[in-house]
PDB file of C-alpha atoms in Angstrom:
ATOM      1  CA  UNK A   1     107.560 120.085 105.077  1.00  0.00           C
ATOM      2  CA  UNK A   2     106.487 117.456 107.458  1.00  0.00           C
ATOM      3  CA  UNK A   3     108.453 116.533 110.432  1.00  0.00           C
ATOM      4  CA  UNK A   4     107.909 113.662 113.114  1.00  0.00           C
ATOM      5  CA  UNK A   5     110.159 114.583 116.295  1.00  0.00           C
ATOM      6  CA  UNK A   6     111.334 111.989 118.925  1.00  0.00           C
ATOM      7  CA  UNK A   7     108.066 110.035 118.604  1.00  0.00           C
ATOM      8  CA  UNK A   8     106.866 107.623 121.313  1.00  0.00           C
ATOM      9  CA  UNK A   9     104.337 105.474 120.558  1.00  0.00           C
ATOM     10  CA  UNK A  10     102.570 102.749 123.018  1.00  0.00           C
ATOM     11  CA  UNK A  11      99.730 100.632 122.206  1.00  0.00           C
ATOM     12  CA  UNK A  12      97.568  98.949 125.331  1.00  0.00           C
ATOM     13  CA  UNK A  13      99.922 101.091 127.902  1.00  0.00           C
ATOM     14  CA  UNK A  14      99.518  99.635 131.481  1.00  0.00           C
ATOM     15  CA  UNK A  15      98.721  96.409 130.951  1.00  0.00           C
ATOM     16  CA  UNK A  16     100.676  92.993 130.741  1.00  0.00           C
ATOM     17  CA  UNK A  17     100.020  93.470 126.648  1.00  0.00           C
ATOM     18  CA  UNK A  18     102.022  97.034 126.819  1.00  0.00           C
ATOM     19  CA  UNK A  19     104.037  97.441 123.678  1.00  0.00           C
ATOM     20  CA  UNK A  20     106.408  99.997 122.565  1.00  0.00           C
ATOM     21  CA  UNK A  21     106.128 100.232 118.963  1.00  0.00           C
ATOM     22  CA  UNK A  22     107.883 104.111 118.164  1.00  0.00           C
ATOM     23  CA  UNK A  23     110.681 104.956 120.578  1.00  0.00           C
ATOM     24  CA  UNK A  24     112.129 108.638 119.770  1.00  0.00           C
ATOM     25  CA  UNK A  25     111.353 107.931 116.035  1.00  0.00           C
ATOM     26  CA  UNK A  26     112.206 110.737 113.685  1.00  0.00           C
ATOM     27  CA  UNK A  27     111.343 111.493 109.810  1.00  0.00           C
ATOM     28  CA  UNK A  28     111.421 114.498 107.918  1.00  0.00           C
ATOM     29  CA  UNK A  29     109.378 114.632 104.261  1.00  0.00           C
ATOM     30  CA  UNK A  30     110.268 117.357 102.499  1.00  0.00           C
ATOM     31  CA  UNK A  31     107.770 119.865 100.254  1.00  0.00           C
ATOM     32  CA  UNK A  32     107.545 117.800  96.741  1.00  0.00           C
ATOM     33  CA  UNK A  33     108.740 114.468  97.876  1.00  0.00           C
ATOM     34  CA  UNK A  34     106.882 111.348  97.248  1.00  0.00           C
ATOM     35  CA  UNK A  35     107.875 108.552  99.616  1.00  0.00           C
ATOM     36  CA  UNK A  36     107.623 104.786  99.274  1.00  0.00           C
ATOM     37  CA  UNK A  37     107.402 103.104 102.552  1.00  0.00           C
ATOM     38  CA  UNK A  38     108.003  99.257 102.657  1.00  0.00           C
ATOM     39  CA  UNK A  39     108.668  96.941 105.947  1.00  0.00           C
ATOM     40  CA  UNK A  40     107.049  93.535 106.984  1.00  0.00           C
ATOM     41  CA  UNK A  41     103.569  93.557 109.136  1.00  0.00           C
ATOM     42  CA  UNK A  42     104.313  94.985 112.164  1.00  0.00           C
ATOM     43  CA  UNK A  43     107.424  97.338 111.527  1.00  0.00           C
ATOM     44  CA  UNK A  44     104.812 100.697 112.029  1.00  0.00           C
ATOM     45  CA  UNK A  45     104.221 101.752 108.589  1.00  0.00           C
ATOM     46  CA  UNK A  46     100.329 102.341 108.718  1.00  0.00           C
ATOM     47  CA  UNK A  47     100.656 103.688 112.578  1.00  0.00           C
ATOM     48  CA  UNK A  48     103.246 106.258 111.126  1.00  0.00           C
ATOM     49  CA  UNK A  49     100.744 107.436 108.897  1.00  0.00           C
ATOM     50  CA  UNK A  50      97.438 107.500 111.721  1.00  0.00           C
ATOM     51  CA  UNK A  51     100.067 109.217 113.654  1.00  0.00           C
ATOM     52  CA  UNK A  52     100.500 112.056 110.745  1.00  0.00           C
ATOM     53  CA  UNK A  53      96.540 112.144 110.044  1.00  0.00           C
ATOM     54  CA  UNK A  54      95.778 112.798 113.607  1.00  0.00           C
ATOM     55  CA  UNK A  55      93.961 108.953 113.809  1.00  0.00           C
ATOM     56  CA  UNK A  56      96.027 107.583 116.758  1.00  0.00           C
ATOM     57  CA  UNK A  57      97.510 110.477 119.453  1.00  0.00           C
ATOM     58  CA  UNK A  58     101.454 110.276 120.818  1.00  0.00           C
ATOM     59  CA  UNK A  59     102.882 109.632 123.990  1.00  0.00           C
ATOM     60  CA  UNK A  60     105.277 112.195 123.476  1.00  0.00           C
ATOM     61  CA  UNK A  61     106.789 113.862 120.946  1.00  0.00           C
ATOM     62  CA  UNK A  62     105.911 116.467 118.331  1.00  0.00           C
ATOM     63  CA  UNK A  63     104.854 116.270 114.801  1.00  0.00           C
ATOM     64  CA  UNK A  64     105.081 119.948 112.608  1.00  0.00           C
ATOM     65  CA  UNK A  65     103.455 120.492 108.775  1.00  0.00           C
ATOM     66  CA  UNK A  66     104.868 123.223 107.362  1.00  0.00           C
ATOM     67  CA  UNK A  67     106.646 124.440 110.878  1.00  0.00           C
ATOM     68  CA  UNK A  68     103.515 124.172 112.810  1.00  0.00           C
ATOM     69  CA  UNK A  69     103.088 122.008 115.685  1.00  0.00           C
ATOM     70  CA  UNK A  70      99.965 119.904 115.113  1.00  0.00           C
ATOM     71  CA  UNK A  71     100.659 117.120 117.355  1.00  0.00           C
ATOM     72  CA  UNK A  72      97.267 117.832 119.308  1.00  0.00           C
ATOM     73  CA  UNK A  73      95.453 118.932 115.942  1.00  0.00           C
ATOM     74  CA  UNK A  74      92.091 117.307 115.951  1.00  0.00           C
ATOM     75  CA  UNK A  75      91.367 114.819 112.659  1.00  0.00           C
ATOM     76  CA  UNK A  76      88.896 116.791 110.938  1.00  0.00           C
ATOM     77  CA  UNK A  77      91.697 119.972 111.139  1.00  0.00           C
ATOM     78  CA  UNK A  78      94.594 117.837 109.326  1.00  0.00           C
ATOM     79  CA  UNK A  79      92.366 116.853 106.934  1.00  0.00           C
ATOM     80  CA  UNK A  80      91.873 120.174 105.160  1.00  0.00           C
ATOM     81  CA  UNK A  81      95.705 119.728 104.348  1.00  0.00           C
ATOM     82  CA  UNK A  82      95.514 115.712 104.325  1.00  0.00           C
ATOM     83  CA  UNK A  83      94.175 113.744 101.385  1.00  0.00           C
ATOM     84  CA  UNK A  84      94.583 110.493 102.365  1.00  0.00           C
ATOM     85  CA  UNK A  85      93.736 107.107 100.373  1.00  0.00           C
ATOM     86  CA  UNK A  86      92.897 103.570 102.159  1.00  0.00           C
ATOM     87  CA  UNK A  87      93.554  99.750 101.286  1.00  0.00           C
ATOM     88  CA  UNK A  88      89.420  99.322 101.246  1.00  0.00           C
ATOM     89  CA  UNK A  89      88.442 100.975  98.544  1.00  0.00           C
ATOM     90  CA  UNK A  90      84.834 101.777 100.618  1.00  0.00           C
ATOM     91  CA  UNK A  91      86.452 103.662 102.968  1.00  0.00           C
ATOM     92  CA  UNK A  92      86.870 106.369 100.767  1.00  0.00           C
ATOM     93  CA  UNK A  93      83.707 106.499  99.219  1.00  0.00           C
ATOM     94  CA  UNK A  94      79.516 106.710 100.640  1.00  0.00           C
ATOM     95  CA  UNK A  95      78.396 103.515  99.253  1.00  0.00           C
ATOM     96  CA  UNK A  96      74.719 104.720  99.144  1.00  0.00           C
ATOM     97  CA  UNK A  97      75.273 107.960  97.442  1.00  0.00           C
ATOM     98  CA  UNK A  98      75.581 108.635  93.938  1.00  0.00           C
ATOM     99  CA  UNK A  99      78.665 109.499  92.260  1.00  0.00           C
ATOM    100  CA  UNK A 100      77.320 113.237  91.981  1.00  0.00           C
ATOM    101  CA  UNK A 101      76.815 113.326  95.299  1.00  0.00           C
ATOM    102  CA  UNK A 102      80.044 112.146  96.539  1.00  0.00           C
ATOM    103  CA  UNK A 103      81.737 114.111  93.991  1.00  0.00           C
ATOM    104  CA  UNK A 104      79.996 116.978  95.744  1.00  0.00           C
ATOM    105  CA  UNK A 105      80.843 116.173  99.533  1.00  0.00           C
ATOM    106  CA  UNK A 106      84.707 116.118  98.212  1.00  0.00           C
ATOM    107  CA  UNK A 107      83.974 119.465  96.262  1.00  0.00           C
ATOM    108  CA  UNK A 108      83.064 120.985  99.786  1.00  0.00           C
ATOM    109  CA  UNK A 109      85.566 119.423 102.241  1.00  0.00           C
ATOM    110  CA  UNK A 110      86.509 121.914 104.728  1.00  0.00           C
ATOM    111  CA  UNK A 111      83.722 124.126 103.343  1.00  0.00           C
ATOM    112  CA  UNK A 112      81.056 125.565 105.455  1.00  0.00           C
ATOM    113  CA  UNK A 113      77.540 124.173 104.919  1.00  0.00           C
ATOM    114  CA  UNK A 114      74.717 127.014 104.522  1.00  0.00           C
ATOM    115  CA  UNK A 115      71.125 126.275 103.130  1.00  0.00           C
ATOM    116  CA  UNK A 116      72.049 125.955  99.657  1.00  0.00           C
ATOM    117  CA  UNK A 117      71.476 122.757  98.119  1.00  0.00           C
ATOM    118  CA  UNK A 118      74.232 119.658  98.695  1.00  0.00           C
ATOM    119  CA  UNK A 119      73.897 119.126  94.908  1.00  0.00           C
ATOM    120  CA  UNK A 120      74.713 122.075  92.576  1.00  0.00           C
ATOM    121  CA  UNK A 121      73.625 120.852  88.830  1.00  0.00           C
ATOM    122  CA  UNK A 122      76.174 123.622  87.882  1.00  0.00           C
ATOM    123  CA  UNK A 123      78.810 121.336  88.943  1.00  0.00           C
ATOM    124  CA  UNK A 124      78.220 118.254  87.491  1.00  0.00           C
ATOM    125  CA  UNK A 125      79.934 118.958  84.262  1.00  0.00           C
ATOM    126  CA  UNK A 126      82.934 120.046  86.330  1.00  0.00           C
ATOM    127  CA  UNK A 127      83.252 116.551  88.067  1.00  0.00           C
ATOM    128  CA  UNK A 128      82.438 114.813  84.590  1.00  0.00           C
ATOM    129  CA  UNK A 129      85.868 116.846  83.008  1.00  0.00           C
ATOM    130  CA  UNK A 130      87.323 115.283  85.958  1.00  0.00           C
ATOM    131  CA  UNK A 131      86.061 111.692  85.365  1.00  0.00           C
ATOM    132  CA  UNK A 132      86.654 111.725  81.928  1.00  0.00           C
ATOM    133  CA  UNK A 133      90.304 111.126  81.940  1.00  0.00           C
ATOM    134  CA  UNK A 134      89.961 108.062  84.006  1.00  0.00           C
ATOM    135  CA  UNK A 135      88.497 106.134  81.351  1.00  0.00           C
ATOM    136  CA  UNK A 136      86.255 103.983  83.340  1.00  0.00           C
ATOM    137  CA  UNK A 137      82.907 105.484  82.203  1.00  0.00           C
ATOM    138  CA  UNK A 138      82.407 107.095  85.477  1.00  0.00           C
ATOM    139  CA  UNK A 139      81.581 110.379  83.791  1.00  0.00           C
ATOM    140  CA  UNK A 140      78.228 108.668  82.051  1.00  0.00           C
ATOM    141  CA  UNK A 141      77.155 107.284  85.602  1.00  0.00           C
ATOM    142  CA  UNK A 142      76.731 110.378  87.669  1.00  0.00           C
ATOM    143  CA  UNK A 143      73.489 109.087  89.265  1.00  0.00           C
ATOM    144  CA  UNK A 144      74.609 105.594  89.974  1.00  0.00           C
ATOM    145  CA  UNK A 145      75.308 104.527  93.529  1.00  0.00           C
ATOM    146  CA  UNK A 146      78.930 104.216  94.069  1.00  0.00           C
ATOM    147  CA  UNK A 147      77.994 100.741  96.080  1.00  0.00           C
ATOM    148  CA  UNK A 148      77.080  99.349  92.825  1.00  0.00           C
ATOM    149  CA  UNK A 149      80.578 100.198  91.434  1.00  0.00           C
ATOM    150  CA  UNK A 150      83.752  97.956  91.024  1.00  0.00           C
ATOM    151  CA  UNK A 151      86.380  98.370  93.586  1.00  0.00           C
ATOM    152  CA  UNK A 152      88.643  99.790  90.784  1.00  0.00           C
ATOM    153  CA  UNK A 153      86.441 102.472  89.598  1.00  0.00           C
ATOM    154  CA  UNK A 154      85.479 103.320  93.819  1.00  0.00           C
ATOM    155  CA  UNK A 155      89.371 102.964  94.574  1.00  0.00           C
ATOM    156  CA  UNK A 156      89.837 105.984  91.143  1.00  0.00           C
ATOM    157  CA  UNK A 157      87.178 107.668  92.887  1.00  0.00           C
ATOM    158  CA  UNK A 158      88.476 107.754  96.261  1.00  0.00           C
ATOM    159  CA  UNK A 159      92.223 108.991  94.379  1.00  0.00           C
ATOM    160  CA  UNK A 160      90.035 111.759  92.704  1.00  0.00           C
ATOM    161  CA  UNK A 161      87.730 112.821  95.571  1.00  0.00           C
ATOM    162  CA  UNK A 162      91.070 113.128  97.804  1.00  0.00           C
ATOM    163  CA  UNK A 163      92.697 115.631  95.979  1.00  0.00           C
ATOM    164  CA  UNK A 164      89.967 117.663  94.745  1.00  0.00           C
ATOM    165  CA  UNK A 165      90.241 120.527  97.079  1.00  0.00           C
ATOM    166  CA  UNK A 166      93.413 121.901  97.582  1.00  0.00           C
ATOM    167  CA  UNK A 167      96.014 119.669  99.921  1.00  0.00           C
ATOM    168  CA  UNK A 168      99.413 119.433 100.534  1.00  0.00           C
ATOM    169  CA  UNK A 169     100.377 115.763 101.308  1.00  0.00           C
ATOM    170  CA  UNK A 170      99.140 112.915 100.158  1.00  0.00           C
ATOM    171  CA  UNK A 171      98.731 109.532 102.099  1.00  0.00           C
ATOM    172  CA  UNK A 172      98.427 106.266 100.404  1.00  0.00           C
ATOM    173  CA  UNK A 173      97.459 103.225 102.464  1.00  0.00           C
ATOM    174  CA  UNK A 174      98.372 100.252 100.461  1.00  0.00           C
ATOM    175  CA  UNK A 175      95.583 101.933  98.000  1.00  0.00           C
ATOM    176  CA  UNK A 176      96.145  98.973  95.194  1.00  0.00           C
ATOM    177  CA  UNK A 177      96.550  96.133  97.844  1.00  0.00           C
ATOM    178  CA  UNK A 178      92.843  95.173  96.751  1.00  0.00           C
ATOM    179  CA  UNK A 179      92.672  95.372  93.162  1.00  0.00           C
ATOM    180  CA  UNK A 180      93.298  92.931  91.139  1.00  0.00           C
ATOM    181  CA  UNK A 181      97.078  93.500  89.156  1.00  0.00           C
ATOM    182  CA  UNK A 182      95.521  95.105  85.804  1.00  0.00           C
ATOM    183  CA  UNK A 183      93.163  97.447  87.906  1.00  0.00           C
ATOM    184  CA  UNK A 184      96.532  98.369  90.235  1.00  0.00           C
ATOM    185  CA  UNK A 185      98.437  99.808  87.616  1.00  0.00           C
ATOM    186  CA  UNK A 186      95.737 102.053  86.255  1.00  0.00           C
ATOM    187  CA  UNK A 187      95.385 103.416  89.810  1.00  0.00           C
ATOM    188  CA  UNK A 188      99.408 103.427  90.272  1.00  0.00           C
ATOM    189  CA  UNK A 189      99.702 105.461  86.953  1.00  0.00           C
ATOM    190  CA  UNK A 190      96.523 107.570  87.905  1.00  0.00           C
ATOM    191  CA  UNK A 191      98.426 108.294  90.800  1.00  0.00           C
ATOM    192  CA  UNK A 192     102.158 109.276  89.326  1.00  0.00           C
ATOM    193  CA  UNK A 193      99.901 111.414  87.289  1.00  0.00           C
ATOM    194  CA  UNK A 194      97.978 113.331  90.234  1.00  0.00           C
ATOM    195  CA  UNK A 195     101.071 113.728  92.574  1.00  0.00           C
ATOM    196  CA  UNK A 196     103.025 115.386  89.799  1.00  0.00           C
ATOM    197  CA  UNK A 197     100.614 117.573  88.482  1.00  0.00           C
ATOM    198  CA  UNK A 198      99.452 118.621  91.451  1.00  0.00           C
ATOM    199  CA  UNK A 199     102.857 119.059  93.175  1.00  0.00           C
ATOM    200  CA  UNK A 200     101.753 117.040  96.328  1.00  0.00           C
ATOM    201  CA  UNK A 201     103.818 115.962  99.062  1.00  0.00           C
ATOM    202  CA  UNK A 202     103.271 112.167  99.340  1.00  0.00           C
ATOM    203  CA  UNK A 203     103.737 109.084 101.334  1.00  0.00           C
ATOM    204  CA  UNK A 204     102.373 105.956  99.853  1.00  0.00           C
ATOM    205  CA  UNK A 205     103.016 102.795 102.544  1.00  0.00           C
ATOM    206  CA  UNK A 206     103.038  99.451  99.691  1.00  0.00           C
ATOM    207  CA  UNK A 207     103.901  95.769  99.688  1.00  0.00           C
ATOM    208  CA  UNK A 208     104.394  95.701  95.885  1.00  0.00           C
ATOM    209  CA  UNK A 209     108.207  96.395  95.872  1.00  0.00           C
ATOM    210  CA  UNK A 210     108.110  97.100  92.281  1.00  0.00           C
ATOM    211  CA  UNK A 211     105.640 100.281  92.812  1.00  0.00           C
ATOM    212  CA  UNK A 212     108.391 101.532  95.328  1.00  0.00           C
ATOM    213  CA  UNK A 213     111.121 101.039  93.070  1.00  0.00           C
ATOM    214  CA  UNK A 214     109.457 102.890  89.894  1.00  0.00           C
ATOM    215  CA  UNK A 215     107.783 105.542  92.083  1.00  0.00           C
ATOM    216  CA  UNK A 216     108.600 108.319  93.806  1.00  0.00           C
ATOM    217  CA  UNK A 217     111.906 110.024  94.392  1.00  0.00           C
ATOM    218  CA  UNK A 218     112.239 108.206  97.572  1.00  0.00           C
ATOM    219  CA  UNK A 219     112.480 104.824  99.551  1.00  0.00           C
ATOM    220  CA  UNK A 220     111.975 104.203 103.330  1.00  0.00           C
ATOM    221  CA  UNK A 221     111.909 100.437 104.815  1.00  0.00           C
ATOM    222  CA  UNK A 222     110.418 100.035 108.404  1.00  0.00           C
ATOM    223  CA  UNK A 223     111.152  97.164 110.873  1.00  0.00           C
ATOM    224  CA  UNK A 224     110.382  97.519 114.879  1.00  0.00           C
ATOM    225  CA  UNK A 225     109.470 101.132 114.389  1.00  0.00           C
ATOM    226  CA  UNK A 226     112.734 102.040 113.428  1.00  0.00           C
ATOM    227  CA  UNK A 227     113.528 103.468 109.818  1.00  0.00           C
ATOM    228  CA  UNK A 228     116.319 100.475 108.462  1.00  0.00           C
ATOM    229  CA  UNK A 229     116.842 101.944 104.909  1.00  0.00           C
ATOM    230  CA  UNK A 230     116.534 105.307 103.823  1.00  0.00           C
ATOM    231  CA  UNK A 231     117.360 106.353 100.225  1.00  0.00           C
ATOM    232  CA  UNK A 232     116.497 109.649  97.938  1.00  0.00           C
ATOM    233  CA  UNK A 233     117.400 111.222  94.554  1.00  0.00           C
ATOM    234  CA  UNK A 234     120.534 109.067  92.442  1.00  0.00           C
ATOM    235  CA  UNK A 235     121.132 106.653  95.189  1.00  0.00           C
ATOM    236  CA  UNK A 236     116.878 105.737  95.267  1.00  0.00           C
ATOM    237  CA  UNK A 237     117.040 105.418  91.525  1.00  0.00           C
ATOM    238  CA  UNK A 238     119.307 102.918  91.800  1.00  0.00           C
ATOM    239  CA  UNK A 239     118.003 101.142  94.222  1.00  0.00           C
ATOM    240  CA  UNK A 240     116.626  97.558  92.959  1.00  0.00           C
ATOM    241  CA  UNK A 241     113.696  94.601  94.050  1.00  0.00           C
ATOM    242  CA  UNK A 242     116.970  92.779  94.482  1.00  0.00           C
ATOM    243  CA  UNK A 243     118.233  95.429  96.418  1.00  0.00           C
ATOM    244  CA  UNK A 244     115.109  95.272  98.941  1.00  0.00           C
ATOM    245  CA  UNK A 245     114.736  91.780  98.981  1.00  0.00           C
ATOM    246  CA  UNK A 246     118.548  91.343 100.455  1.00  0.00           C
ATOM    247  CA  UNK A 247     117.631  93.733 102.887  1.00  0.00           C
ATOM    248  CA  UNK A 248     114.078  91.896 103.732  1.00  0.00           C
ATOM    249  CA  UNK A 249     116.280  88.493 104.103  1.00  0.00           C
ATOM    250  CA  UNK A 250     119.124  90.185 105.956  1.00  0.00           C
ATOM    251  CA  UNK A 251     116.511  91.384 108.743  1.00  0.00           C
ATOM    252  CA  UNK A 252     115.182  88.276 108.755  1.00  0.00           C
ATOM    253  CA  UNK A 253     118.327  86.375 109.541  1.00  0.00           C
ATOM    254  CA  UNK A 254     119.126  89.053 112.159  1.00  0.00           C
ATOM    255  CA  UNK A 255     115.776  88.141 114.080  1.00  0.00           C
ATOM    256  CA  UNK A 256     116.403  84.316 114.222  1.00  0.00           C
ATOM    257  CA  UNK A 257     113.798  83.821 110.991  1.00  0.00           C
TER     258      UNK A 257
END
């Protein structure tokens, strides 16, 4: 379970530019969940998720994974638990490396290095069982430079590579705000697929209000760093676009827009 406890949150503290964006925020994700997060620009959606992965630090508050207090838990730590997905595609992936070899810096995430060699051969067929089922062709390009590779097929990779040692949450970054629509919902559905199987805990921050309605168990809206709608189980399945869109415009009207 992951907890966020009366969070504050200031960006450029001190100076005439000083703004509070999280002011005792609170959020609780329990183990199995998968959480849609909407909200306009601006309402704290990715800086709740830097705050989870350890990118950002806190003014005050705590934050707790699994009842442990990891608020001052380096980056590098979290990530052995955190698997976390981005919006740019390259950020999850070493552009001048071969799909082998990333494949095999994900295999040993959290690992210890020795001598051995970065690249077992042994391996390879391992990662091409796991490419297979993405049916992009990845599986027949093991020594082609991921750079070379469509944002779709680096964006599956990223997915793959992310989960491939064992994790418990999942953190998706407006991962299909960069593909193109038919590329999105092979990624979306590659996704569904990987949270359930795997049994992660997942928060996946989109603007496409239709992947929040038809995934996950769970919606969350965001506006001034404050959590304006908050619905699980029967009452997030029936929760509509409609549904968010009244809430977007009701905001709206409420801030002079």
């Amino acid at each position: 379970m992951l907890e966020l406890k009366n969070i504050y949150k200031y960006y450029n503290p001190g100076t005439v530019n000083e703004m509070c964006l999280f002011e005792n925020y609170n959020l609780t994700v329990k183990d199995g969940e998968f959480v849609s997060v909407v909200g306009s620009n601006g309402s704290g959606k990715t800086s709740m998720l830097n705050i989870i992965c350890g990118s950002i630090p806190v003014e005050d508050g705590k934050i707790l994974l699994d009842g442990k207090d990891i608020t001052n838990e380096k980056e590098y730590k979290r990530n052995r638990k955190i698997g976390r997905v981005y919006q740019n595609p390259a950020f999850g992936t070493c552009p001048s490396m071969t799909i082998l070899e990333n494949m095999s810096l994900a295999d040993h995430k959290g690992k210890c290095f020795g001598l051995q060699r970065g690249v077992s051969k042994k391996r390879a067929e391992y990662y091409r069982e796991l490419l297979k089922p993405l049916n992009l062709g990845l599986e027949d390009k093991m020594q082609v430079k991921v750079g070379s590779l469509s944002g779709g097929q680096r964006q599956a990779m990223a997915l793959l590579m992310s989960t491939m040692t064992p994790i418990e949450f999942l953190i998706l970054d407006e991962h299909t705000a960069a593909l193109d629509p038919k590329t999105a919902e092979i990624i979306m559905e590659l996704t569904g697929k990987i949270v359930k199987e795997k049994k992660l805990t997942a928060i996946m921050v989109t603007h496409n209000l239709r992947y929040a309605v038809e995934y996950g168990d769970r919606i969350l809206m965001m506006h001034q760093g404050q959590n304006v709608m908050d619905c699980g189980g029967a009452e997030k399945a029936a929760v509509s676009i409609d549904d968010i869109l009244a809430k977007f415009n009701e905001i709206s009207i409420e801030c002079g827009n």
